């Protein structure tokens, strides 16, 4: 009997497709893109394939969009969430909040156990009336601007911010009544922009060239923290337990494992996390969907027929939202083409031979390019075309299981998925019922990347429908 000793796993021996003209020491640095990095990752995949790498000064970045390789990478037994540069930098704001916590940080498991029940489909019933009021404020805002161009991404941001502020912490940002953005919103936006820009910078550069911005950044973070502490203190004075929101739960429900409540700082980090993770992504989906609906009137009409059939009373009821199956397919198809969180990072839990061919040492990581996975040839036909019926149940069942992952994977997948579906479907149904959408004939979809994706400069004209 012969036994073969397995070859040791050595990262050095990993050979992957990469851009041509790789230089010594500098690597593929000429091919580095610091803005639009997800779309750049997608274009790279279209040139170099379902797994390729860029080497920047010796640091290797592996881009994966091959669904068969994702069977391994998405498996929590083999790989786990990794805090890639843009997420790690968010820790200066959101600390050990759910999104930015390390897998091993005890506060992750604790907060997950405390908060998961607030995000079930059933829990959405409790938020429905509040979400509906926010959607109605958007409608009122747009009804007052009939025939004018409206800045769609700016206004969907407002509605999503109101939704998470009110359902999460009983806080109103008054987005639709004030003329200037709320100071907390401006500070958060500046903070995220600073983090996004300084992600690949050096501390020495930050305290010289960007000295002023750094000071502003510190002031912004301090202001946001103080404001959130105020919200928490206010709730404590008022008495927690009656509001049925996330903040109540965090102040009153003990983690079943340790029997302890979340600590003060962690609660603040969770609030920041929900404000950031819970509004930009959903708002982006609403905006992209309205773009596609405006350029595909036949799809909008089909959705309206469904809405008319199901939404029979004055106001839409909780159960009716889940029955809007075609609207839901529109949301899914929007998230296919523009997953507003355009990718995620995974690291190998042990030395492994990915796909039986590519050696990765423990803790080496890859970036999953959702933009390209969601355009993979297995989708069939023209992957760029907007076709909600790709999400008919029989077609979903027939599909490769790793072909669609807009909410990430495994135990660190998005906790807000049901929440997002409910608010987005509710807002889209409310808008479609109330308005006809008119596209700007000169608009060509351009996608702006911060950490999330937005349709850059999208504007629409809305005219009230007579019913
Ligand atoms: Mn969300 C994690 C996408 C809406 C709160 N979210 C993730 C991840 C993706 C994601 C992808 C995994 C990231 C990673 O692996 O590093 N999220 C979305 C999208 C939408 C969205 C595309 C809207 C559409 N998310 C929301 C909403 C909330 C929310 C709404 C809150 C109300 N998301 C989170 C939190 C996490 C997360 C919290 C981190 C979960 C964890 O690690 O335990």
Coordinates of C-alpha atoms and ligand atoms in Angstrom, one line a residue:
X1 CA 0.0 0.0 0.0
X2 CA 1.3 3.4 -0.9
X3 CA 0.4 6.6 1.0
X4 CA 0.9 10.0 -0.4
X5 CA 1.7 12.7 2.0
X6 CA -0.4 15.8 1.1
X7 CA 1.7 18.7 -0.3
X8 CA 2.1 21.5 2.3
X9 CA 0.0 24.6 1.6
X10 CA 2.2 27.5 0.6
X11 CA 0.8 30.8 -0.3
X12 CA 3.9 31.4 -2.4
X13 CA 2.9 28.6 -4.7
X14 CA -0.5 30.1 -5.5
X15 CA -0.6 31.1 -9.1
X16 CA -3.6 33.2 -10.2
X17 CA -4.5 35.2 -13.3
X18 CA -3.5 38.8 -12.8
X19 CA -3.3 42.0 -14.9
X20 CA -0.5 41.9 -17.5
X21 CA 2.8 43.8 -17.0
X22 CA 3.3 42.9 -13.3
X23 CA 6.3 44.8 -12.0
X24 CA 8.9 43.7 -9.5
X25 CA 8.2 45.1 -6.0
X26 CA 5.4 47.4 -7.2
X27 CA 3.3 44.5 -8.5
X28 CA 0.1 45.6 -10.3
X29 CA 0.1 49.1 -8.8
X30 CA -0.5 50.7 -12.2
X31 CA -3.9 48.9 -12.1
X32 CA -5.0 50.2 -8.7
X33 CA -8.2 52.1 -8.6
X34 CA -9.0 53.9 -5.3
X35 CA -12.5 55.1 -6.3
X36 CA -15.1 52.8 -7.8
X37 CA -13.1 49.9 -6.4
X38 CA -16.0 47.4 -6.6
X39 CA -16.8 48.2 -10.2
X40 CA -13.1 47.9 -10.9
X41 CA -13.2 44.5 -9.2
X42 CA -16.1 43.6 -11.6
X43 CA -14.2 44.7 -14.7
X44 CA -11.2 42.8 -13.6
X45 CA -13.3 39.6 -13.2
X46 CA -14.6 40.1 -16.7
X47 CA -11.1 40.3 -18.0
X48 CA -9.2 37.8 -15.8
X49 CA -11.9 35.3 -14.7
X50 CA -13.8 34.0 -11.6
X51 CA -10.6 34.2 -9.5
X52 CA -7.8 36.6 -10.0
X53 CA -5.5 38.7 -8.0
X54 CA -3.9 42.2 -7.8
X55 CA -0.6 42.5 -6.1
X56 CA 0.0 46.0 -4.7
X57 CA 3.5 46.5 -3.2
X58 CA 3.5 42.8 -2.3
X59 CA 0.0 42.8 -0.7
X60 CA -2.1 40.3 -2.6
X61 CA -5.8 40.9 -3.1
X62 CA -7.8 38.0 -4.4
X63 CA -11.1 38.6 -6.2
X64 CA -13.6 35.8 -6.4
X65 CA -16.8 35.6 -8.4
X66 CA -16.9 31.9 -9.3
X67 CA -20.0 30.3 -7.7
X68 CA -18.3 26.9 -7.4
X69 CA -15.4 28.4 -5.4
X70 CA -18.0 30.2 -3.2
X71 CA -19.4 26.8 -2.1
X72 CA -16.2 26.6 0.0
X73 CA -15.6 30.3 0.7
X74 CA -19.2 30.9 1.9
X75 CA -19.0 27.9 4.3
X76 CA -18.5 29.1 7.9
X77 CA -16.7 25.8 8.7
X78 CA -13.9 26.6 6.2
X79 CA -13.9 30.4 5.9
X80 CA -15.2 33.2 8.0
X81 CA -16.0 37.0 7.8
X82 CA -12.9 39.1 7.5
X83 CA -12.8 42.9 8.4
X84 CA -11.3 44.2 5.1
X85 CA -9.7 47.6 5.1
X86 CA -12.9 49.7 4.6
X87 CA -14.7 47.8 7.4
X88 CA -11.8 47.8 9.8
X89 CA -11.6 51.6 9.4
X90 CA -15.2 51.9 10.4
X91 CA -14.2 50.6 13.8
X92 CA -13.0 54.1 14.8
X93 CA -16.7 55.0 14.7
X94 CA -18.7 51.9 15.3
X95 CA -16.2 50.0 17.5
X96 CA -17.5 46.6 18.5
X97 CA -21.0 47.1 17.0
X98 CA -22.4 44.1 15.2
X99 CA -21.1 44.9 11.7
X100 CA -17.5 45.8 12.7
X101 CA -17.0 43.3 15.6
X102 CA -14.4 40.6 15.2
X103 CA -15.8 37.1 15.0
X104 CA -14.1 36.2 18.3
X105 CA -15.2 39.4 20.2
X106 CA -17.6 38.2 23.0
X107 CA -19.8 41.3 22.4
X108 CA -20.7 40.1 18.9
X109 CA -22.4 36.9 20.2
X110 CA -23.9 38.8 23.0
X111 CA -25.5 41.5 20.8
X112 CA -26.5 39.0 18.2
X113 CA -28.4 37.0 20.8
X114 CA -30.1 40.1 22.2
X115 CA -31.0 41.7 18.9
X116 CA -31.8 38.9 16.5
X117 CA -35.5 38.6 17.8
X118 CA -36.0 42.2 16.8
X119 CA -35.3 41.4 13.2
X120 CA -37.5 38.4 12.5
X121 CA -40.3 38.7 9.9
X122 CA -42.8 38.7 12.8
X123 CA -41.0 41.6 14.5
X124 CA -41.7 43.7 11.4
X125 CA -45.3 43.8 12.4
X126 CA -44.4 46.1 15.3
X127 CA -42.6 48.5 13.0
X128 CA -45.1 48.5 10.1
X129 CA -47.2 51.5 11.2
X130 CA -44.1 53.6 11.8
X131 CA -42.6 52.6 8.4
X132 CA -45.9 53.5 6.8
X133 CA -45.8 57.0 8.3
X134 CA -42.3 57.6 6.9
X135 CA -43.4 56.4 3.5
X136 CA -46.3 58.8 3.7
X137 CA -44.0 61.7 4.5
X138 CA -42.0 60.9 1.4
X139 CA -45.2 60.9 -0.7
X140 CA -46.3 64.2 0.7
X141 CA -42.8 65.7 0.1
X142 CA -43.0 64.5 -3.6
X143 CA -46.7 65.5 -4.0
X144 CA -45.6 69.1 -3.3
X145 CA -43.0 68.9 -6.1
X146 CA -45.2 67.4 -8.8
X147 CA -43.7 68.2 -12.2
X148 CA -40.3 69.3 -10.8
X149 CA -37.2 67.2 -10.9
X150 CA -36.6 65.4 -7.6
X151 CA -33.3 64.2 -6.3
X152 CA -34.2 60.6 -5.8
X153 CA -31.2 59.2 -3.9
X154 CA -31.3 62.2 -1.5
X155 CA -34.9 61.7 -0.8
X156 CA -34.8 57.9 -0.4
X157 CA -31.9 58.5 2.0
X158 CA -34.3 60.6 4.0
X159 CA -37.0 58.1 4.2
X160 CA -34.7 55.2 5.2
X161 CA -33.1 57.4 7.8
X162 CA -36.4 58.3 9.3
X163 CA -37.4 54.6 9.3
X164 CA -34.4 53.4 11.2
X165 CA -34.3 56.4 13.6
X166 CA -37.9 55.9 14.6
X167 CA -38.2 52.1 14.6
X168 CA -34.8 51.8 16.2
X169 CA -34.6 54.4 18.9
X170 CA -37.8 56.5 18.8
X171 CA -35.7 59.4 17.3
X172 CA -37.0 61.7 14.5
X173 CA -34.4 63.4 12.3
X174 CA -37.2 65.6 10.8
X175 CA -35.6 65.0 7.4
X176 CA -38.7 66.1 5.5
X177 CA -39.3 69.3 7.4
X178 CA -35.9 70.9 7.8
X179 CA -34.1 72.7 5.0
X180 CA -30.5 71.8 6.1
X181 CA -29.6 68.2 6.9
X182 CA -29.7 67.3 10.6
X183 CA -26.3 68.1 12.3
X184 CA -25.8 64.4 13.3
X185 CA -26.4 63.4 9.7
X186 CA -23.8 65.9 8.3
X187 CA -21.3 64.8 10.9
X188 CA -21.8 61.1 10.2
X189 CA -21.6 61.7 6.5
X190 CA -18.3 63.7 6.9
X191 CA -17.0 61.0 9.2
X192 CA -17.7 58.2 6.7
X193 CA -16.2 60.3 3.8
X194 CA -13.1 60.9 5.9
X195 CA -12.8 57.2 6.7
X196 CA -13.3 56.3 3.1
X197 CA -10.7 58.7 1.9
X198 CA -8.1 58.0 4.6
X199 CA -8.5 54.2 4.4
X200 CA -5.2 53.8 2.4
X201 CA -3.4 56.8 3.9
X202 CA -0.7 56.9 6.5
X203 CA -0.9 58.4 10.1
X204 CA 2.0 60.8 9.2
X205 CA 0.1 62.2 6.2
X206 CA -3.1 62.4 8.3
X207 CA -1.5 64.6 11.0
X208 CA 0.2 66.9 8.5
X209 CA -1.5 67.3 5.1
X210 CA -4.9 66.4 6.5
X211 CA -4.5 67.9 9.9
X212 CA -7.6 70.0 9.7
X213 CA -9.8 67.3 8.4
X214 CA -8.5 65.0 11.1
X215 CA -9.5 67.5 13.8
X216 CA -12.9 67.9 12.1
X217 CA -13.2 64.2 12.1
X218 CA -12.5 63.9 15.8
X219 CA -15.0 66.6 16.5
X220 CA -17.6 64.9 14.3
X221 CA -17.2 61.6 16.1
X222 CA -17.4 63.2 19.5
X223 CA -20.5 65.1 18.5
X224 CA -22.3 62.1 17.2
X225 CA -21.4 60.1 20.3
X226 CA -22.6 62.8 22.6
X227 CA -25.9 63.0 20.7
X228 CA -26.4 59.3 20.9
X229 CA -25.6 59.3 24.6
X230 CA -28.3 61.9 25.0
X231 CA -30.9 59.7 23.2
X232 CA -30.0 56.8 25.5
X233 CA -30.1 58.9 28.7
X234 CA -33.5 60.3 27.6
X235 CA -34.9 56.8 27.2
X236 CA -33.6 55.8 30.6
X237 CA -35.4 58.8 32.2
X238 CA -38.5 58.1 30.2
X239 CA -38.3 54.4 31.3
X240 CA -37.4 51.7 28.8
X241 CA -39.6 48.8 28.0
X242 CA -42.7 50.4 26.5
X243 CA -41.5 51.3 23.1
X244 CA -40.9 47.9 21.5
X245 CA -37.9 49.2 19.6
X246 CA -34.2 48.2 19.4
X247 CA -33.1 50.6 22.1
X248 CA -35.7 49.2 24.6
X249 CA -34.4 45.7 23.9
X250 CA -30.8 46.7 24.4
X251 CA -31.6 48.4 27.7
X252 CA -33.7 45.7 29.2
X253 CA -33.0 42.2 27.7
X254 CA -30.1 40.2 29.1
X255 CA -28.0 38.0 26.9
X256 CA -29.1 34.4 27.8
X257 CA -25.6 33.1 27.8
X258 CA -24.0 35.5 30.3
X259 CA -27.2 36.9 32.0
X260 CA -25.8 40.4 31.5
X261 CA -27.1 43.5 29.6
X262 CA -25.1 45.1 26.8
X263 CA -22.7 47.7 28.2
X264 CA -23.2 51.4 27.7
X265 CA -20.5 51.8 25.1
X266 CA -21.6 48.8 23.1
X267 CA -25.2 50.1 23.0
X268 CA -23.9 53.4 21.5
X269 CA -21.9 51.4 19.0
X270 CA -25.0 49.4 18.0
X271 CA -27.0 52.6 17.5
X272 CA -24.3 54.0 15.2
X273 CA -24.1 50.7 13.4
X274 CA -27.8 50.6 12.7
X275 CA -27.9 54.2 11.6
X276 CA -25.1 53.6 9.1
X277 CA -25.7 50.0 8.0
X278 CA -29.5 50.3 8.1
X279 CA -30.1 53.4 6.0
X280 CA -27.6 53.9 3.1
X281 CA -28.0 50.3 1.7
X282 CA -31.8 50.3 1.8
X283 CA -32.0 53.8 0.4
X284 CA -29.7 52.9 -2.5
X285 CA -32.0 49.9 -3.4
X286 CA -35.1 52.2 -3.4
X287 CA -33.3 54.6 -5.7
X288 CA -32.0 52.0 -8.2
X289 CA -35.4 50.4 -8.3
X290 CA -37.1 53.7 -9.0
X291 CA -34.7 54.2 -11.9
X292 CA -35.5 50.8 -13.4
X293 CA -39.2 51.3 -12.9
X294 CA -39.0 54.7 -14.7
X295 CA -37.3 53.2 -17.7
X296 CA -39.5 50.1 -17.8
X297 CA -43.0 51.4 -17.7
X298 CA -44.4 47.9 -18.5
X299 CA -42.8 46.6 -15.3
X300 CA -44.1 49.5 -13.3
X301 CA -47.6 48.8 -14.7
X302 CA -47.5 45.1 -13.8
X303 CA -46.4 46.1 -10.3
X304 CA -49.3 48.6 -10.1
X305 CA -51.8 45.9 -11.1
X306 CA -50.6 43.7 -8.2
X307 CA -50.6 46.6 -5.8
X308 CA -54.2 47.5 -6.7
X309 CA -55.3 43.9 -6.3
X310 CA -53.7 43.5 -2.8
X311 CA -53.8 46.9 -1.3
X312 CA -57.6 47.3 -1.1
X313 CA -58.2 49.6 1.9
X314 CA -57.1 53.2 2.6
X315 CA -53.7 52.2 4.1
X316 CA -51.6 49.2 3.3
X317 CA -51.7 46.5 6.0
X318 CA -48.7 44.5 7.4
X319 CA -49.8 41.2 5.8
X320 CA -50.3 42.9 2.4
X321 CA -46.7 43.9 2.1
X322 CA -45.5 40.3 2.1
X323 CA -48.1 39.4 -0.5
X324 CA -46.6 41.8 -3.1
X325 CA -44.7 39.1 -4.7
X326 CA -43.9 40.9 -8.0
X327 CA -42.7 44.0 -6.0
X328 CA -40.5 41.7 -4.1
X329 CA -39.1 40.3 -7.3
X330 CA -38.3 43.9 -8.4
X331 CA -36.4 44.4 -5.2
X332 CA -34.5 41.1 -5.7
X333 CA -33.6 42.0 -9.3
X334 CA -32.5 45.4 -8.3
X335 CA -30.2 43.9 -5.6
X336 CA -28.9 41.5 -8.3
X337 CA -27.7 44.2 -10.6
X338 CA -26.7 46.7 -7.9
X339 CA -26.1 44.9 -4.6
X340 CA -25.7 48.1 -2.6
X341 CA -23.2 46.4 -0.3
X342 CA -21.1 45.4 -3.4
X343 CA -19.0 42.6 -1.8
X344 CA -17.7 41.1 1.4
X345 CA -14.4 39.7 2.7
X346 CA -13.7 36.2 3.9
X347 CA -10.6 34.6 5.4
X348 CA -9.5 31.0 5.5
X349 CA -9.9 29.4 8.9
X350 CA -7.0 26.9 8.2
X351 CA -4.6 26.1 5.5
X352 CA -6.7 25.1 2.5
X353 CA -6.5 24.2 -1.1
X354 CA -9.4 26.2 -2.6
X355 CA -11.2 24.4 -5.4
X356 CA -8.6 21.7 -5.1
X357 CA -6.0 24.0 -6.8
X358 CA -5.3 27.2 -5.1
X359 CA -3.3 27.1 -1.8
X360 CA -4.4 29.6 0.8
X361 CA -2.7 29.8 4.2
X362 CA -4.7 30.2 7.4
X363 CA -6.0 33.9 7.7
X364 CA -5.3 34.8 4.1
X365 CA -8.4 36.5 2.7
X366 CA -10.4 37.1 -0.5
X367 CA -12.9 39.7 -1.6
X368 CA -16.2 38.3 -3.0
X369 CA -17.2 40.4 -6.1
X370 CA -21.0 40.4 -5.9
X371 CA -21.3 42.7 -8.9
X372 CA -19.8 40.0 -11.1
X373 CA -21.2 37.0 -9.3
X374 CA -24.7 38.5 -10.0
X375 CA -23.8 38.8 -13.7
X376 CA -22.3 35.3 -14.0
X377 CA -23.1 33.4 -17.2
X378 CA -25.2 30.9 -15.2
X379 CA -27.8 33.7 -14.9
X380 CA -28.4 33.0 -18.6
X381 CA -29.5 35.5 -21.3
X382 CA -28.4 39.1 -21.1
X383 CA -27.3 39.5 -17.4
X384 CA -27.4 43.3 -17.8
X385 CA -31.1 43.3 -18.6
X386 CA -33.6 44.1 -15.7
X387 CA -36.0 41.1 -15.5
X388 CA -37.7 40.6 -12.2
X389 CA -39.0 37.2 -13.4
X390 CA -35.5 35.8 -12.9
X391 CA -36.8 35.5 -9.3
X392 CA -39.9 33.4 -10.0
X393 CA -39.8 30.5 -7.4
X394 CA -39.2 27.8 -9.9
X395 CA -36.3 29.7 -11.5
X396 CA -34.8 30.4 -8.0
X397 CA -35.0 26.6 -7.2
X398 CA -33.3 25.6 -10.4
X399 CA -30.3 28.0 -9.9
X400 CA -26.8 27.4 -8.5
X401 CA -27.2 28.0 -4.7
X402 CA -24.3 30.5 -4.5
X403 CA -25.3 32.7 -7.4
X404 CA -27.1 35.4 -5.3
X405 CA -25.7 36.7 -2.0
X406 CA -26.6 40.4 -1.6
X407 CA -26.9 40.0 2.2
X408 CA -23.6 38.1 2.7
X409 CA -23.4 34.6 4.2
X410 CA -23.2 32.5 7.3
X411 CA -23.5 33.7 10.9
X412 CA -22.3 37.2 10.0
X413 CA -24.9 37.7 7.2
X414 CA -27.1 40.8 7.3
X415 CA -29.3 40.9 10.4
X416 CA -31.5 43.5 8.7
X417 CA -32.6 41.5 5.7
X418 CA -36.3 41.2 6.5
X419 CA -36.3 44.8 7.7
X420 CA -34.9 46.0 4.4
X421 CA -37.4 43.9 2.3
X422 CA -40.3 45.2 4.3
X423 CA -39.4 48.9 4.2
X424 CA -38.3 48.9 0.5
X425 CA -41.4 47.0 -0.7
X426 CA -43.6 49.3 1.4
X427 CA -42.0 52.5 0.0
X428 CA -42.0 51.3 -3.6
X429 CA -45.7 50.2 -3.4
X430 CA -46.6 53.5 -1.9
X431 CA -44.8 55.5 -4.6
X432 CA -46.1 53.4 -7.5
X433 CA -49.7 53.7 -6.3
X434 CA -49.4 57.5 -5.9
X435 CA -47.3 58.6 -8.9
X436 CA -46.4 58.0 -12.5
X437 CA -42.6 58.1 -12.9
X438 CA -41.0 60.1 -15.7
X439 CA -37.3 59.4 -16.5
X440 CA -34.9 62.1 -17.6
X441 CA -34.3 61.1 -21.2
X442 CA -30.7 62.3 -20.9
X443 CA -30.0 60.2 -17.8
X444 CA -27.5 57.4 -18.2
X445 CA -27.1 55.2 -15.1
X446 CA -23.8 56.0 -13.4
X447 CA -23.0 54.3 -10.1
X448 CA -21.3 56.2 -7.3
X449 CA -19.4 54.2 -4.7
X450 CA -18.7 55.3 -1.2
X451 CA -18.8 52.2 0.9
X452 CA -22.2 51.5 -0.6
X453 CA -23.6 52.1 -4.2
X454 CA -25.9 54.8 -5.4
X455 CA -27.3 55.9 -8.8
X456 CA -25.3 59.1 -9.2
X457 CA -27.3 62.1 -10.1
X458 CA -30.6 60.2 -10.6
X459 CA -33.6 62.6 -10.9
X460 CA -37.2 61.8 -11.8
X461 CA -40.3 63.8 -12.4
X462 CA -43.4 62.4 -10.6
X463 CA -47.0 63.2 -11.5
X464 CA -49.8 62.2 -9.2
X465 CA -52.1 59.4 -10.5
X466 CA -55.8 59.8 -10.6
X467 CA -57.4 56.7 -9.1
Ligands
LIG1 MN1 -27.0 44.8 6.3 C1 -24.4 42.9 7.5 C2 -26.1 44.1 3.1 C3 -29.8 46.4 5.2 C4 -27.8 45.9 9.5 N1 -25.5 43.7 5.5 C5 -24.6 43.0 6.1 C6 -23.7 42.3 5.2 C7 -24.2 42.6 3.9 C8 -25.3 43.5 4.1 C9 -23.6 42.1 2.6 C10 -22.5 41.4 5.5 C11 -21.3 42.1 5.5 C12 -20.0 41.3 5.6 O1 -20.0 40.1 5.5 O2 -19.0 41.9 5.9 N2 -27.8 45.2 4.5 C13 -27.2 44.8 3.3 C14 -28.1 45.3 2.2 C15 -29.2 45.9 2.8 C16 -28.9 45.9 4.2 C17 -27.8 45.0 0.8 C18 -30.4 46.6 2.2 C19 -30.9 46.2 1.1 N3 -28.5 46.0 7.2 C20 -29.6 46.5 6.5 C21 -30.5 47.1 7.5 C22 -29.9 46.9 8.7 C23 -28.7 46.2 8.5 C24 -31.8 47.7 7.1 C25 -30.4 47.3 10.1 C26 -31.6 47.8 10.3 N4 -26.2 44.5 8.2 C27 -26.7 45.0 9.3 C28 -25.8 44.6 10.4 C29 -24.9 43.7 9.9 C30 -25.1 43.7 8.4 C31 -26.0 45.0 11.9 C32 -23.8 43.0 10.6 C33 -24.3 41.6 11.1 C34 -23.3 40.8 11.9 O3 -22.1 40.8 11.5 O4 -23.7 40.2 12.9

